[in-house]
Short mmCIF file of C-alpha atoms and ligand atoms in Angstrom, two decimals:
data_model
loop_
_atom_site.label_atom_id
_atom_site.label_comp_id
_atom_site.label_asym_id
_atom_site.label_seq_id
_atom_site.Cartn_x
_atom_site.Cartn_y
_atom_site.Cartn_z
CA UNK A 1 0.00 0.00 0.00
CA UNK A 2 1.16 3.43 -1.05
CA UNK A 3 0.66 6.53 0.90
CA UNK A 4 1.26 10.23 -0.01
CA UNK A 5 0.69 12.93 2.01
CA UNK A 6 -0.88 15.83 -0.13
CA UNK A 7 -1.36 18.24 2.68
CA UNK A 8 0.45 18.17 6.39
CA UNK A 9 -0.85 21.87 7.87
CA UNK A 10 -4.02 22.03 9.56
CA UNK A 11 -7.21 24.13 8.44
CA UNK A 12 -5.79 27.73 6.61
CA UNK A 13 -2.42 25.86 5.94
CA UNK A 14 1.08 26.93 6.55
CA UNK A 15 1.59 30.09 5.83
CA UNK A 16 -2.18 30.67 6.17
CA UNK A 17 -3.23 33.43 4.00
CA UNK A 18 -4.13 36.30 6.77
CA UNK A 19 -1.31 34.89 9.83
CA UNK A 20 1.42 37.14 10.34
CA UNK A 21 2.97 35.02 12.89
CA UNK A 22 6.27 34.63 12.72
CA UNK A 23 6.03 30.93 11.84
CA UNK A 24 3.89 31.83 9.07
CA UNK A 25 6.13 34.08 8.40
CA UNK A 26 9.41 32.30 7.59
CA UNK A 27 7.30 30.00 5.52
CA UNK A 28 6.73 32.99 3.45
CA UNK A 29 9.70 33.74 3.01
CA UNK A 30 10.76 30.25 1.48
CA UNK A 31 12.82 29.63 4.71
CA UNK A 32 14.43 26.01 3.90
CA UNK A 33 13.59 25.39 7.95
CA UNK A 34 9.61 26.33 7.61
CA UNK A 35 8.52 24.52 4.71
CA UNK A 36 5.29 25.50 3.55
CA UNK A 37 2.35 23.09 3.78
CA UNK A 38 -0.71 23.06 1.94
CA UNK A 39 -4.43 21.49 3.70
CA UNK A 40 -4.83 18.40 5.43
CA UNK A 41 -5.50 15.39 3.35
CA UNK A 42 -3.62 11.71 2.19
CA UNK A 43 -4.00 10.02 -0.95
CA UNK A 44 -3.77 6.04 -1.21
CA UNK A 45 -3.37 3.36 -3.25
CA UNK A 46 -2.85 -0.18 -3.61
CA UNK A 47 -0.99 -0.53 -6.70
CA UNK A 48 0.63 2.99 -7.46
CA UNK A 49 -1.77 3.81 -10.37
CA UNK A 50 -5.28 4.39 -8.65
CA UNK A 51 -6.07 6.82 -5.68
CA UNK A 52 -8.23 7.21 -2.97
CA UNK A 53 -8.26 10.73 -1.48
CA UNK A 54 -8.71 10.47 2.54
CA UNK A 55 -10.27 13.94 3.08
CA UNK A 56 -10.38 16.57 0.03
CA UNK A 57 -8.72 19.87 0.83
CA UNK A 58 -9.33 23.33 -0.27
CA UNK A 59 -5.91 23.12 -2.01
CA UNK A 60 -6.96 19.86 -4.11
CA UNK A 61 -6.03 21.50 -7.15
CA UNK A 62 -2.78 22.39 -6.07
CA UNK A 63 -2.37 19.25 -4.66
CA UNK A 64 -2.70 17.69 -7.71
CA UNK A 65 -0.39 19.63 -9.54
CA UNK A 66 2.55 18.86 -7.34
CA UNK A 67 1.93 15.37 -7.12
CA UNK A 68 2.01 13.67 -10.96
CA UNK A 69 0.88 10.37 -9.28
CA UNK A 70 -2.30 12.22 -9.61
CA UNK A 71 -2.26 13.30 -13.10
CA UNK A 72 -4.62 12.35 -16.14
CA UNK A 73 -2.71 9.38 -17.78
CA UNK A 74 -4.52 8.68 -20.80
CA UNK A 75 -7.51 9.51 -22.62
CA UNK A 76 -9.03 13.31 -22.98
CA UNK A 77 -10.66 12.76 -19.69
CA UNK A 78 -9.35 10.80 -16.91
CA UNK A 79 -7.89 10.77 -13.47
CA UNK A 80 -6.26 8.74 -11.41
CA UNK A 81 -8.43 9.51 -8.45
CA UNK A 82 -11.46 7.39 -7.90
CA UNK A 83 -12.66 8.90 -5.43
CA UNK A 84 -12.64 10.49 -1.81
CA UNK A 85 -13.38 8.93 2.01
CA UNK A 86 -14.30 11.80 4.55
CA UNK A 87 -13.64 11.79 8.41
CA UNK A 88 -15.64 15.17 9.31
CA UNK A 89 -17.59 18.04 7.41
CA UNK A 90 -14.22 20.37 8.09
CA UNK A 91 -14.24 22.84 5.46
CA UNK A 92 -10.61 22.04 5.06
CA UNK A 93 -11.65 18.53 4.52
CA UNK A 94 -14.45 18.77 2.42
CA UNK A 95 -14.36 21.77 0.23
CA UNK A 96 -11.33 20.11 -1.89
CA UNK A 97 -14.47 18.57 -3.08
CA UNK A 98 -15.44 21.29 -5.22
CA UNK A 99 -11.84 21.36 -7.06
CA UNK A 100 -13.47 17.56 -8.38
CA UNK A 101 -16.68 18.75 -10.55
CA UNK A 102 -17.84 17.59 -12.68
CA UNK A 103 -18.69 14.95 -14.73
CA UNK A 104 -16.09 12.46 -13.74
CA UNK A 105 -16.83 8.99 -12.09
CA UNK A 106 -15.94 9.04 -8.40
CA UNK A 107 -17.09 7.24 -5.29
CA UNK A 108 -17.85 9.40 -2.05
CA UNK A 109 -17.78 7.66 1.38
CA UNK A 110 -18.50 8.96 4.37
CA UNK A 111 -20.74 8.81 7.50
CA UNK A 112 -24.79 9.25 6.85
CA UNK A 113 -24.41 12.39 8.80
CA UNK A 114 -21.23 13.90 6.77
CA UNK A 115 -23.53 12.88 3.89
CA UNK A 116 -26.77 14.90 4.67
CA UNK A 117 -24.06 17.84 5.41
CA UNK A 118 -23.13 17.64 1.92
CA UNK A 119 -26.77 16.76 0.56
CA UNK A 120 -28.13 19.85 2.11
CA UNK A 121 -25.31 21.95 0.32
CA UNK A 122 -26.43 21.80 -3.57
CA UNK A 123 -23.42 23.45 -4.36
CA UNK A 124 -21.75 19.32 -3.58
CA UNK A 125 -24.15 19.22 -7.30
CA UNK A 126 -20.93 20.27 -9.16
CA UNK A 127 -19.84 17.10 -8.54
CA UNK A 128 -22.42 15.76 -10.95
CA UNK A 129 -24.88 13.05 -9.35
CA UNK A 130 -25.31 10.95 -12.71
CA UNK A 131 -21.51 10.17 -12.00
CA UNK A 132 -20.12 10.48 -8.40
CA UNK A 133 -22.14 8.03 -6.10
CA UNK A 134 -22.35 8.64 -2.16
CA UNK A 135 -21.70 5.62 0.17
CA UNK A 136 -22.60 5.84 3.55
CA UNK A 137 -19.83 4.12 5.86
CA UNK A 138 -21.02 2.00 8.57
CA UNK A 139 -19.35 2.29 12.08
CA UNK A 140 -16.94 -0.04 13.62
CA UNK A 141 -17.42 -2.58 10.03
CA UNK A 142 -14.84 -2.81 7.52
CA UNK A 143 -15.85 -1.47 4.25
CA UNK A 144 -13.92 -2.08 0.96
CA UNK A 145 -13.55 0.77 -1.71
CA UNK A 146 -14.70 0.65 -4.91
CA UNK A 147 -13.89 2.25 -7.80
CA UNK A 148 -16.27 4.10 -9.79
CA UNK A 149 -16.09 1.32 -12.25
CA UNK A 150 -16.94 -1.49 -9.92
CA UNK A 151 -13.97 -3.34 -9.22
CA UNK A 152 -11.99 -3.13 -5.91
CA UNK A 153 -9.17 -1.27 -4.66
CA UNK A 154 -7.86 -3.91 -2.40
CA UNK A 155 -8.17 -1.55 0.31
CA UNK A 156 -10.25 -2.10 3.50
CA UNK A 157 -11.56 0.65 5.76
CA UNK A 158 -12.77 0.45 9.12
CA UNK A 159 -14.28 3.75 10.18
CA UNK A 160 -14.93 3.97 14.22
CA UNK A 161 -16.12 6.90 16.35
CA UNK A 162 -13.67 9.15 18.00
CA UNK A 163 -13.94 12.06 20.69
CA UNK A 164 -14.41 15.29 18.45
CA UNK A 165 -16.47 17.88 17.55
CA UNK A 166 -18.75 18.83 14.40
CA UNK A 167 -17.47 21.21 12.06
CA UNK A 168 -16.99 24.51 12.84
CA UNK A 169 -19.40 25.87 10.37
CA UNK A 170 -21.85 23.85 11.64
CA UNK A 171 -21.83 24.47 15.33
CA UNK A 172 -25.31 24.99 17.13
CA UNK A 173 -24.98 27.15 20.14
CA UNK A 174 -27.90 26.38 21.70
CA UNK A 175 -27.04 22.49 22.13
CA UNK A 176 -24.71 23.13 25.10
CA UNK A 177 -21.16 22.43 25.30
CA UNK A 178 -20.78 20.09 22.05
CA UNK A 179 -22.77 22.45 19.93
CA UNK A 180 -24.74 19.23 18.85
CA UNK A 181 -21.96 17.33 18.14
CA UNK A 182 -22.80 13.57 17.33
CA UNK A 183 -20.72 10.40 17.05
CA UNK A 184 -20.94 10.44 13.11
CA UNK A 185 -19.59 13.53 13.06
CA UNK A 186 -15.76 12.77 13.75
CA UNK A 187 -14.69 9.54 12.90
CA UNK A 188 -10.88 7.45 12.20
CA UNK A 189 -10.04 4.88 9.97
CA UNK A 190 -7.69 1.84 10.14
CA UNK A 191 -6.82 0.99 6.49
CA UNK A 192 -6.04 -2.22 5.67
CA UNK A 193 -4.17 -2.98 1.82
CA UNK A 194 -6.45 -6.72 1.76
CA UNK A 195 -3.48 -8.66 -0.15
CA UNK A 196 -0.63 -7.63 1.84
CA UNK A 197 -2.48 -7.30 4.86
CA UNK A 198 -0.34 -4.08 5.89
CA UNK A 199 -2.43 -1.48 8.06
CA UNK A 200 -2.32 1.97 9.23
CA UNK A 201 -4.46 4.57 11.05
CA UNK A 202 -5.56 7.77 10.01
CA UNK A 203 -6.92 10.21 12.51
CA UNK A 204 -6.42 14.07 11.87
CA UNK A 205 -8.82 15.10 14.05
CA UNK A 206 -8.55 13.66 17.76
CA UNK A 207 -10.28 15.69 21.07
CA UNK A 208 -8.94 13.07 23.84
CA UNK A 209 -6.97 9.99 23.67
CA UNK A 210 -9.77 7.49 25.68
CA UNK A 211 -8.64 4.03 26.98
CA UNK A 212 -10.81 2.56 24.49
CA UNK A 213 -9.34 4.31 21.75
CA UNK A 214 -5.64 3.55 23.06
CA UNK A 215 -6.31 0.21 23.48
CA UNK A 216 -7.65 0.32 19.53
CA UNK A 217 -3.95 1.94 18.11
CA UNK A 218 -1.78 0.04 20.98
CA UNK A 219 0.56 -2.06 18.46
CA UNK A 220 -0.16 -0.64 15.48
CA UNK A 221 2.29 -0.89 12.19
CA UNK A 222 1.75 2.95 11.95
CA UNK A 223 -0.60 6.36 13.25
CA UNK A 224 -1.47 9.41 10.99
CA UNK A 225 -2.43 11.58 14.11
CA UNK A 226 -4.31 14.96 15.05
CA UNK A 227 -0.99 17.41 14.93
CA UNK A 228 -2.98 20.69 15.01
CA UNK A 229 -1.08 22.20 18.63
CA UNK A 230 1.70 22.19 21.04
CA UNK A 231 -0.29 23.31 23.64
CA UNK A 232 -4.13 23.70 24.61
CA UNK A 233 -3.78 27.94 24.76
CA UNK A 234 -1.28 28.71 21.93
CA UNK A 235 -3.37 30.30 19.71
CA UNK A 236 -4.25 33.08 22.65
CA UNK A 237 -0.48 33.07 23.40
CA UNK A 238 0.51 33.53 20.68
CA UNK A 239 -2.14 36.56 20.03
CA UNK A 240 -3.68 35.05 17.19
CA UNK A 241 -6.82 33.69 18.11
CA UNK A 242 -8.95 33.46 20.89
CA UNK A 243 -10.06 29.26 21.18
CA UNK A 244 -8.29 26.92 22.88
CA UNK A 245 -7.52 23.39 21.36
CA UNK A 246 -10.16 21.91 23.32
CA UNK A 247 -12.42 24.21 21.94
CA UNK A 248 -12.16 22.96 18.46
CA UNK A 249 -11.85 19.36 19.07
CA UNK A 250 -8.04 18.79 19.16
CA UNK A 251 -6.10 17.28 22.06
CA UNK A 252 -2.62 19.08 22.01
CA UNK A 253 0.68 17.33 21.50
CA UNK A 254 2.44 18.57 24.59
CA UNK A 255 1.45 18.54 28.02
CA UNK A 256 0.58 15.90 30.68
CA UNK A 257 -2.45 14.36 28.72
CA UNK A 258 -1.06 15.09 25.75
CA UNK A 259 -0.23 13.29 22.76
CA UNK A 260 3.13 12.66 23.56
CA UNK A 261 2.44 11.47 26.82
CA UNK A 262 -0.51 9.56 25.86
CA UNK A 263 0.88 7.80 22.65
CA UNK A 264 4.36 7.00 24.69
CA UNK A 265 3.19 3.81 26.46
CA UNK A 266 1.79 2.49 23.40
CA UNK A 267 3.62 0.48 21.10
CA UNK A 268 3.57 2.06 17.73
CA UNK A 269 6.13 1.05 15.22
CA UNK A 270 5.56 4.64 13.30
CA UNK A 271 3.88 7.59 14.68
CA UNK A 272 3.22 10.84 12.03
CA UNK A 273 1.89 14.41 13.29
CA UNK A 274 -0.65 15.53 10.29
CA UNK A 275 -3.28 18.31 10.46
CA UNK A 276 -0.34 20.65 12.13
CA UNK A 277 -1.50 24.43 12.63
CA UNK A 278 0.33 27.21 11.75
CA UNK A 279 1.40 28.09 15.23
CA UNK A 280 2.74 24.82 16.04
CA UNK A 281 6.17 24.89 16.38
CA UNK A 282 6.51 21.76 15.20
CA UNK A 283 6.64 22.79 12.22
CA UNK A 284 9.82 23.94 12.13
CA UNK A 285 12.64 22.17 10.99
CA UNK A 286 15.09 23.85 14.01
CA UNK A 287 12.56 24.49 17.19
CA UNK A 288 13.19 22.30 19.96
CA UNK A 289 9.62 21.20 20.36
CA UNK A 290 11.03 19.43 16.76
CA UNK A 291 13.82 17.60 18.78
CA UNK A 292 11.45 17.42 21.20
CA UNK A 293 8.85 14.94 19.56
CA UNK A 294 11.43 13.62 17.21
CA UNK A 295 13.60 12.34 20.33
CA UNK A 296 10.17 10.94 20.88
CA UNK A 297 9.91 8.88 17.97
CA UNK A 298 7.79 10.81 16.12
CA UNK A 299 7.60 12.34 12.24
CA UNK A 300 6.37 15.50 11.59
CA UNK A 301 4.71 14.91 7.90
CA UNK A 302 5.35 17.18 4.97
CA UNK A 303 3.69 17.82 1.59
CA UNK A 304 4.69 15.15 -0.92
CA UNK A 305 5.54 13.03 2.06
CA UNK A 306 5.86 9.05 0.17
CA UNK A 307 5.09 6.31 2.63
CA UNK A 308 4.88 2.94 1.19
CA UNK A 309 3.98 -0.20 3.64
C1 LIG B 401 -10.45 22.28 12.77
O1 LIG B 401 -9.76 21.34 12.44
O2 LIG B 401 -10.58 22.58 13.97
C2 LIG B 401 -11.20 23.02 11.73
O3 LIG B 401 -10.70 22.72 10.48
C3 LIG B 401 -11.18 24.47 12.01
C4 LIG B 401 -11.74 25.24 10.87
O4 LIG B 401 -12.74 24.85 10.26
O5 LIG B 401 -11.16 26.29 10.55
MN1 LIG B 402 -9.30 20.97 10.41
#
């Protein structure tokens, strides 16, 4: 199974377009220490020629362009990508969507509830009904994809429930605490390539790390995992924002429950930060939060990233 990451930052990427921060900054500037990092999002593939998108990012179309593996190959119209599986209603995870119209064959999977998000925005139309079908993924049962053409991409997913939050834009105030957050709304996915048997988890957007869940990843071959900050209150720090982590549904990678902490008694052969905001420093090549979670067996993923397992 093949594995690219398209997009390491979190929502707004790195630089994002209004941050002045100095991180966003030195991206800016093309420092070779702050490499710049477009939306949140994986591509993946059994045999190197067809591609799933896991998540589709405002900067799909940029995306594409930098990685060839996702080029038409033959044909006037054709593309490599068959189609897209969706772990929230994020705008940076679903408005990459958009870059996809129109009348190309794709396959859409997602939760019934990510679904009814995207059926009760008829601008999702573009991507032309007559050729893109919509496949609601079942909790906690593995699901194989399909290609639009009906055969099978020998890849396996197994979406499951984790603690999050719904989208931003989608946020009702008046249902307390979660804003009506259900369990559809954030979900992971173990992957599984069905010949090899090879398996990995993808999980960009994580609020707490729950026994259940690290009993789930304890052992794993390898974890894509939430990224977005060092710690809980950096965007307020920092003066750039005014939520905490917490707030929008990300448990941060420092700190006493953090991920760090949290991930450390597991055994994970390989452990990958993805979803990393621009204020995480992290993100740069010489902070010592790098050596930090490095000297903690960690990778900090970059766009064009190639992972093969
Ligand atoms: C998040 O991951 O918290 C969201 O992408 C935030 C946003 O929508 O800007
Ligand atoms: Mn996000």
């Amino acid at each position: 199974m093949k594995i690219r990451v398209l997009g390491a930052a979190a929502g707004g990427g790195f630089p994002q377009w209004n941050c002045n921060h100095p991180n966003s900054r030195r991206a800016r500037q093309n420092d070779s220490a702050a490499s710049q990092r477009t939306q949140s999002s994986i591509a993946v593939s059994g045999d190197g020629e067809d591609w799933f998108l896991f998540n589709a990012s405002p900067d799909l179309r940029q995306q594409i362009k930098e990685n060839d593996i996702l080029h038409p190959k033959k044909d006037l119209r054709h593309s490599p990508i068959q189609g897209a599986v969706l772990t929230n209603a994020d705008v940076d995870h679903v408005a990459g969507l958009l870059n996809l119209r129109e009348s190309q064959p794709l396959r859409l999977y997602a939760t019934q509830r990510v679904l009814d998000v995207l059926q009760a925005n008829s601008i999702f139309n573009v991507l032309n009904p007559k050729f893109v079908s919509r496949e609601a993924v079942v909790l906690d049962k593995a699901q194989e994809l399909i290609k639009p053409d009906g055969s099978s991409m020998g890849i396996e997913v197994t979406p499951f429930a984790i603690p999050g939050k719904v989208a931003l834009w989608l946020e009702d105030a008046s249902k307390g605490d979660n804003f009506g957050s259900v369990e559809e709304d954030t979900i992971a996915l173990e992957v599984e390539d069905i010949q090899s048997g090879a398996r990995f988890y993808y999980m960009p957007a994580c609020a707490t790390m729950t026994e259940e869940l690290a009993a789930r990843i304890h052992g794993a071959d390898m974890v894509f995992f939430d990224g977005t900050l060092w710690v809980d209150d950096e965007m307020i720090r920092e003066g750039v924002g005014i939520k905490t982590g917490q707030r929008m549904g990300h448990m941060s990678v420092s700190g006493e429950k953090g991920t760090l902490a949290r991930l450390a008694e597991l055994e994970i052969k390989r452990k990958i930060f993805i979803h990393i905001n621009t204020t995480n420093p992290i993100l740069l090549d010489d902070s010592k939060e790098r050596q930090i979670v490095e000297a903690a067996g960690w990778e900090v993923s970059f766009d064009g990233m190639q992972i093969d397992i």
